[in-house]
mmCIF file of C-alpha atoms in Angstrom:
data_model
loop_
_atom_site.group_PDB
_atom_site.id
_atom_site.type_symbol
_atom_site.label_atom_id
_atom_site.label_comp_id
_atom_site.label_asym_id
_atom_site.label_seq_id
_atom_site.Cartn_x
_atom_site.Cartn_y
_atom_site.Cartn_z
ATOM 1 C CA MET A 167 170.345 155.289 182.143
ATOM 2 C CA ILE A 168 167.773 155.878 179.455
ATOM 3 C CA LEU A 169 168.261 153.909 176.152
ATOM 4 C CA ILE A 170 166.923 155.474 173.012
ATOM 5 C CA ASN A 171 166.540 153.370 169.833
ATOM 6 C CA LEU A 172 167.329 155.580 166.925
ATOM 7 C CA LEU A 173 166.881 152.826 164.252
ATOM 8 C CA PRO A 174 163.896 153.119 161.903
ATOM 9 C CA HIS A 175 161.942 150.276 163.582
ATOM 10 C CA ARG A 176 158.673 151.161 161.957
ATOM 11 C CA GLU A 177 160.132 150.853 158.493
ATOM 12 C CA ALA A 178 161.706 147.529 159.537
ATOM 13 C CA ALA A 179 158.357 146.254 160.825
ATOM 14 C CA ARG A 180 156.607 147.281 157.628
ATOM 15 C CA LYS A 181 159.324 145.626 155.563
ATOM 16 C CA LEU A 182 158.959 142.435 157.622
ATOM 17 C CA ARG A 183 155.187 142.395 157.138
ATOM 18 C CA ARG A 184 155.627 143.076 153.420
ATOM 19 C CA ASP A 185 158.091 140.233 153.110
ATOM 20 C CA ILE A 186 155.775 137.904 154.967
ATOM 21 C CA PHE A 187 152.899 138.953 152.681
ATOM 22 C CA ASN A 188 154.987 138.429 149.566
ATOM 23 C CA VAL A 189 156.073 135.015 150.770
ATOM 24 C CA SER A 190 152.468 134.107 151.610
ATOM 25 C CA LEU A 191 151.323 135.391 148.226
ATOM 26 C CA GLY A 192 153.983 133.381 146.420
ATOM 27 C CA ALA A 193 153.155 130.273 148.418
ATOM 28 C CA SER A 194 149.462 130.736 147.646
ATOM 29 C CA ALA A 195 150.213 131.215 143.949
ATOM 30 C CA LEU A 196 152.412 128.144 143.965
ATOM 31 C CA ALA A 197 149.765 126.093 145.773
ATOM 32 C CA GLY A 198 147.081 127.350 143.371
ATOM 33 C CA GLY A 199 149.233 126.497 140.364
ATOM 34 C CA LEU A 200 149.904 123.025 141.725
ATOM 35 C CA LEU A 201 146.188 122.488 142.408
ATOM 36 C CA ALA A 202 145.247 123.770 138.955
ATOM 37 C CA GLY A 203 147.857 121.507 137.397
ATOM 38 C CA ILE A 204 146.551 118.508 139.323
ATOM 39 C CA ILE A 205 142.954 119.279 138.286
ATOM 40 C CA PHE A 206 144.049 119.773 134.655
ATOM 41 C CA LEU A 207 145.912 116.479 134.625
ATOM 42 C CA TRP A 208 142.916 114.728 136.193
ATOM 43 C CA TYR A 209 140.570 116.115 133.542
ATOM 44 C CA GLN A 210 143.019 115.161 130.800
ATOM 45 C CA ALA A 211 143.161 111.640 132.182
ATOM 46 C CA GLN A 212 139.340 111.480 132.243
ATOM 47 C CA ILE A 213 139.107 112.811 128.678
ATOM 48 C CA SER A 214 141.732 110.347 127.447
ATOM 49 C CA GLY A 215 139.913 107.488 129.152
ATOM 50 C CA GLN A 216 136.580 108.533 127.648
ATOM 51 C CA GLN A 217 138.135 108.855 124.198
ATOM 52 C CA ALA A 218 139.567 105.367 124.534
ATOM 53 C CA LYS A 219 136.131 104.076 125.544
ATOM 54 C CA ASN A 220 134.576 105.891 122.579
ATOM 55 C CA GLN A 221 137.040 104.276 120.197
ATOM 56 C CA ILE A 222 136.206 100.852 121.640
ATOM 57 C CA LEU A 223 132.487 101.573 121.264
ATOM 58 C CA GLN A 224 132.967 102.732 117.679
ATOM 59 C CA SER A 225 134.890 99.562 116.876
ATOM 60 C CA GLU A 226 132.117 97.454 118.425
ATOM 61 C CA ILE A 227 129.471 99.420 116.527
ATOM 62 C CA LYS A 228 131.282 98.816 113.221
ATOM 63 C CA LEU A 229 131.493 95.124 114.090
ATOM 64 C CA PHE A 230 127.775 94.993 114.897
ATOM 65 C CA ASP A 231 126.964 96.876 111.678
ATOM 66 C CA ALA A 232 128.850 94.259 109.694
ATOM 67 C CA GLN A 233 127.007 91.483 111.549
ATOM 68 C CA ILE A 234 123.654 93.194 110.914
ATOM 69 C CA LYS A 235 124.432 93.367 107.187
ATOM 70 C CA ASP A 236 125.322 89.680 107.231
ATOM 71 C CA ILE A 237 122.070 88.865 109.049
ATOM 72 C CA ALA A 238 120.058 90.980 106.579
ATOM 73 C CA GLY A 239 121.711 89.122 103.707
ATOM 74 C CA LEU A 240 120.904 85.776 105.328
ATOM 75 C CA GLU A 241 117.290 86.832 105.881
ATOM 76 C CA THR A 242 117.025 87.795 102.212
ATOM 77 C CA GLU A 243 118.437 84.440 101.161
ATOM 78 C CA ILE A 244 116.087 82.616 103.538
ATOM 79 C CA ALA A 245 113.095 84.541 102.161
ATOM 80 C CA ALA A 246 114.152 83.712 98.608
ATOM 81 C CA LEU A 247 114.540 80.015 99.498
ATOM 82 C CA ARG A 248 111.123 79.993 101.155
ATOM 83 C CA ALA A 249 109.579 81.621 98.092
ATOM 84 C CA ARG A 250 111.178 78.980 95.856
ATOM 85 C CA GLN A 251 110.012 76.214 98.174
ATOM 86 C CA GLN A 252 106.476 77.614 98.169
ATOM 87 C CA ALA A 253 106.538 77.866 94.388
ATOM 88 C CA VAL A 254 107.617 74.222 94.097
ATOM 89 C CA GLU A 255 104.937 73.142 96.574
ATOM 90 C CA ASP A 256 102.296 75.125 94.667
ATOM 91 C CA LEU A 257 103.376 73.524 91.392
ATOM 92 C CA GLN A 258 103.190 70.057 92.920
ATOM 93 C CA ALA A 259 99.778 70.775 94.425
ATOM 94 C CA ASP A 260 98.478 72.406 91.240
ATOM 95 C CA ARG A 261 99.050 69.240 89.237
ATOM 96 C CA ASN A 262 95.687 67.972 90.482
ATOM 97 C CA LEU A 263 93.839 71.267 90.003
ATOM 98 C CA PRO A 264 92.213 70.233 86.668
ATOM 99 C CA VAL A 265 90.816 67.142 88.388
ATOM 100 C CA HIS A 266 89.411 69.197 91.265
ATOM 101 C CA LEU A 267 88.093 71.774 88.815
ATOM 102 C CA LEU A 268 86.067 69.256 86.816
ATOM 103 C CA THR A 269 84.960 67.269 89.863
ATOM 104 C CA GLU A 270 83.742 70.289 91.795
ATOM 105 C CA LEU A 271 82.120 71.849 88.747
ATOM 106 C CA VAL A 272 80.064 68.707 88.195
ATOM 107 C CA LYS A 273 79.019 68.722 91.859
ATOM 108 C CA GLN A 274 77.986 72.378 91.882
ATOM 109 C CA LEU A 275 76.057 72.475 88.593
ATOM 110 C CA PRO A 276 72.307 72.703 89.291
ATOM 111 C CA ASP A 277 69.787 70.743 87.241
ATOM 112 C CA GLY A 278 68.953 72.517 84.023
ATOM 113 C CA VAL A 279 72.410 74.041 83.575
ATOM 114 C CA TYR A 280 75.200 72.856 81.306
ATOM 115 C CA ILE A 281 78.593 74.284 80.366
ATOM 116 C CA ALA A 282 79.317 74.878 76.694
ATOM 117 C CA ASN A 283 82.807 76.381 76.996
ATOM 118 C CA MET A 284 85.414 76.651 79.742
ATOM 119 C CA ARG A 285 88.688 78.620 79.718
ATOM 120 C CA GLN A 286 91.358 78.983 82.443
ATOM 121 C CA GLU A 287 93.962 81.738 82.727
ATOM 122 C CA ASN A 288 96.209 81.291 85.758
ATOM 123 C CA GLN A 289 93.719 80.937 88.642
ATOM 124 C CA VAL A 290 90.747 82.508 86.868
ATOM 125 C CA VAL A 291 88.234 80.222 85.148
ATOM 126 C CA THR A 292 85.677 81.578 82.680
ATOM 127 C CA LEU A 293 82.541 79.473 82.199
ATOM 128 C CA GLN A 294 80.115 79.876 79.329
ATOM 129 C CA GLY A 295 76.925 77.870 79.337
ATOM 130 C CA VAL A 296 73.177 77.640 79.038
ATOM 131 C CA ALA A 297 70.560 77.532 81.796
ATOM 132 C CA GLN A 298 66.840 76.946 81.768
ATOM 133 C CA SER A 299 66.261 80.226 83.620
ATOM 134 C CA ASN A 300 67.963 83.110 85.370
ATOM 135 C CA GLU A 301 67.199 81.447 88.715
ATOM 136 C CA ARG A 302 69.363 78.485 87.708
ATOM 137 C CA VAL A 303 72.250 80.853 86.994
ATOM 138 C CA SER A 304 71.794 82.492 90.401
ATOM 139 C CA GLU A 305 71.825 79.057 92.035
ATOM 140 C CA LEU A 306 75.063 78.203 90.238
ATOM 141 C CA LEU A 307 76.638 81.439 91.494
ATOM 142 C CA ARG A 308 75.585 80.638 95.070
ATOM 143 C CA ASN A 309 76.967 77.114 94.817
ATOM 144 C CA LEU A 310 80.324 78.301 93.487
ATOM 145 C CA GLY A 311 80.626 80.953 96.183
ATOM 146 C CA ASN A 312 79.373 79.050 99.242
ATOM 147 C CA ASN A 313 79.374 75.275 98.793
ATOM 148 C CA THR A 314 82.973 74.485 97.861
ATOM 149 C CA PRO A 315 86.429 75.644 98.965
ATOM 150 C CA TRP A 316 87.807 75.154 95.464
ATOM 151 C CA PHE A 317 86.044 78.188 93.987
ATOM 152 C CA SER A 318 85.815 81.777 95.224
ATOM 153 C CA LYS A 319 84.615 85.191 94.078
ATOM 154 C CA PRO A 320 82.166 84.062 91.381
ATOM 155 C CA GLU A 321 81.207 86.930 89.077
ATOM 156 C CA LEU A 322 78.431 87.048 86.528
ATOM 157 C CA VAL A 323 79.944 88.619 83.426
ATOM 158 C CA GLU A 324 76.802 88.570 81.281
ATOM 159 C CA ILE A 325 73.492 86.813 80.847
ATOM 160 C CA VAL A 326 71.547 86.929 77.585
ATOM 161 C CA ALA A 327 68.123 85.529 76.776
ATOM 162 C CA GLY A 328 68.048 82.968 73.988
ATOM 163 C CA SER A 329 66.131 79.982 72.691
ATOM 164 C CA VAL A 330 66.823 76.328 72.012
ATOM 165 C CA ALA A 331 64.966 74.206 69.471
ATOM 166 C CA LEU A 332 64.196 70.842 71.019
ATOM 167 C CA THR A 333 62.146 69.888 67.967
ATOM 168 C CA PRO A 334 61.188 71.844 64.851
ATOM 169 C CA ARG A 335 57.972 72.868 66.645
ATOM 170 C CA ASP A 336 59.258 73.042 70.249
ATOM 171 C CA GLN A 337 61.237 76.177 71.082
ATOM 172 C CA ARG A 338 62.425 76.718 74.663
ATOM 173 C CA ARG A 339 63.587 80.007 76.123
ATOM 174 C CA VAL A 340 66.994 79.743 77.872
ATOM 175 C CA ALA A 341 69.586 82.006 79.467
ATOM 176 C CA ASN A 342 73.051 82.113 77.934
ATOM 177 C CA PHE A 343 75.519 83.128 80.644
ATOM 178 C CA THR A 344 79.195 83.854 81.194
ATOM 179 C CA ILE A 345 80.628 83.452 84.690
ATOM 180 C CA ARG A 346 84.118 84.218 85.905
ATOM 181 C CA VAL A 347 85.334 82.460 89.079
ATOM 182 C CA ARG A 348 88.661 82.081 90.857
ATOM 183 C CA LEU A 349 90.089 78.579 91.260
ATOM 184 C CA THR A 350 91.642 78.136 94.707
ATOM 185 C CA ARG A 351 95.050 76.512 95.113
ATOM 186 C CA ALA A 352 95.241 73.202 96.950
ATOM 187 C CA SER A 353 96.963 74.680 100.020
ATOM 188 C CA GLU A 354 94.386 77.478 100.302
ATOM 189 C CA ALA A 355 91.494 75.096 99.754
ATOM 190 C CA GLU A 356 92.781 72.818 102.516
ATOM 191 C CA LYS A 357 92.881 75.736 104.976
ATOM 192 C CA LEU A 358 89.377 76.873 104.007
ATOM 193 C CA ARG A 359 88.020 73.346 104.245
ATOM 194 C CA ALA A 360 89.626 72.806 107.659
ATOM 195 C CA GLY A 361 88.133 76.045 108.971
ATOM 196 C CA ALA A 362 84.658 75.325 107.620
ATOM 197 C CA SER A 363 84.423 71.568 108.219
ATOM 198 C CA ALA A 364 83.594 72.065 111.898
ATOM 199 C CA ALA A 365 80.548 74.154 110.965
ATOM 200 C CA ASP A 366 79.603 72.125 107.881
ATOM 201 C CA PRO A 367 80.892 68.504 107.830
ATOM 202 C CA ALA A 368 79.661 68.111 104.249
ATOM 203 C CA LEU A 369 82.633 70.187 103.061
ATOM 204 C CA ALA A 370 85.002 67.459 104.218
ATOM 205 C CA ALA A 371 84.001 65.389 101.196
ATOM 206 C CA SER A 372 85.542 68.001 98.873
ATOM 207 C CA SER A 373 88.881 68.266 100.693
ATOM 208 C CA PRO A 374 92.107 67.924 98.655
ATOM 209 C CA ALA A 375 93.928 64.625 98.793
ATOM 210 C CA LYS A 376 96.835 64.451 101.240
ATOM 211 C CA LYS A 377 100.244 64.353 99.704
#
């Protein structure tokens, strides 16, 4: 006997394949959605963690900024205290400056030179005097600039020819001069003397007294 299938098997096969495709498509979409959700949640977790770390870093930065301001304030106070201490030390050392001024001036005056007037303003000393010749004035300038740590930067302000009457019949030509020189503080003079004493031991005799 011959059996003939009259059912629409081709349409059934196509429907079965279509259903399988739809199921596969849905499963793929579901799997893709789940994977995308997992990746999204992972990124959100990473972002949240980084934001938390950033907040911690910002808090630490603010703390360090406050500490830096405190340190800057302390450094300013320390600098002010050091300046006050240096000022007190300079005042204590400068008490003997008039003694050193007169002592060193006597040592550095060449023969034939005498001082008629002396004026001090802060660390600048102005000397007015009379010399037998211009060469004596030049020698005094060299002595003040090179032979003592207590004076520095000697400057000849003016020199004028004049005359002195030793007797009614004896007139001598002289040089009236004005010199400006800087008087060195005791602490600075000690440093200069210590640096130069090795090369010239004679400078040790003019060193400031130890406190």
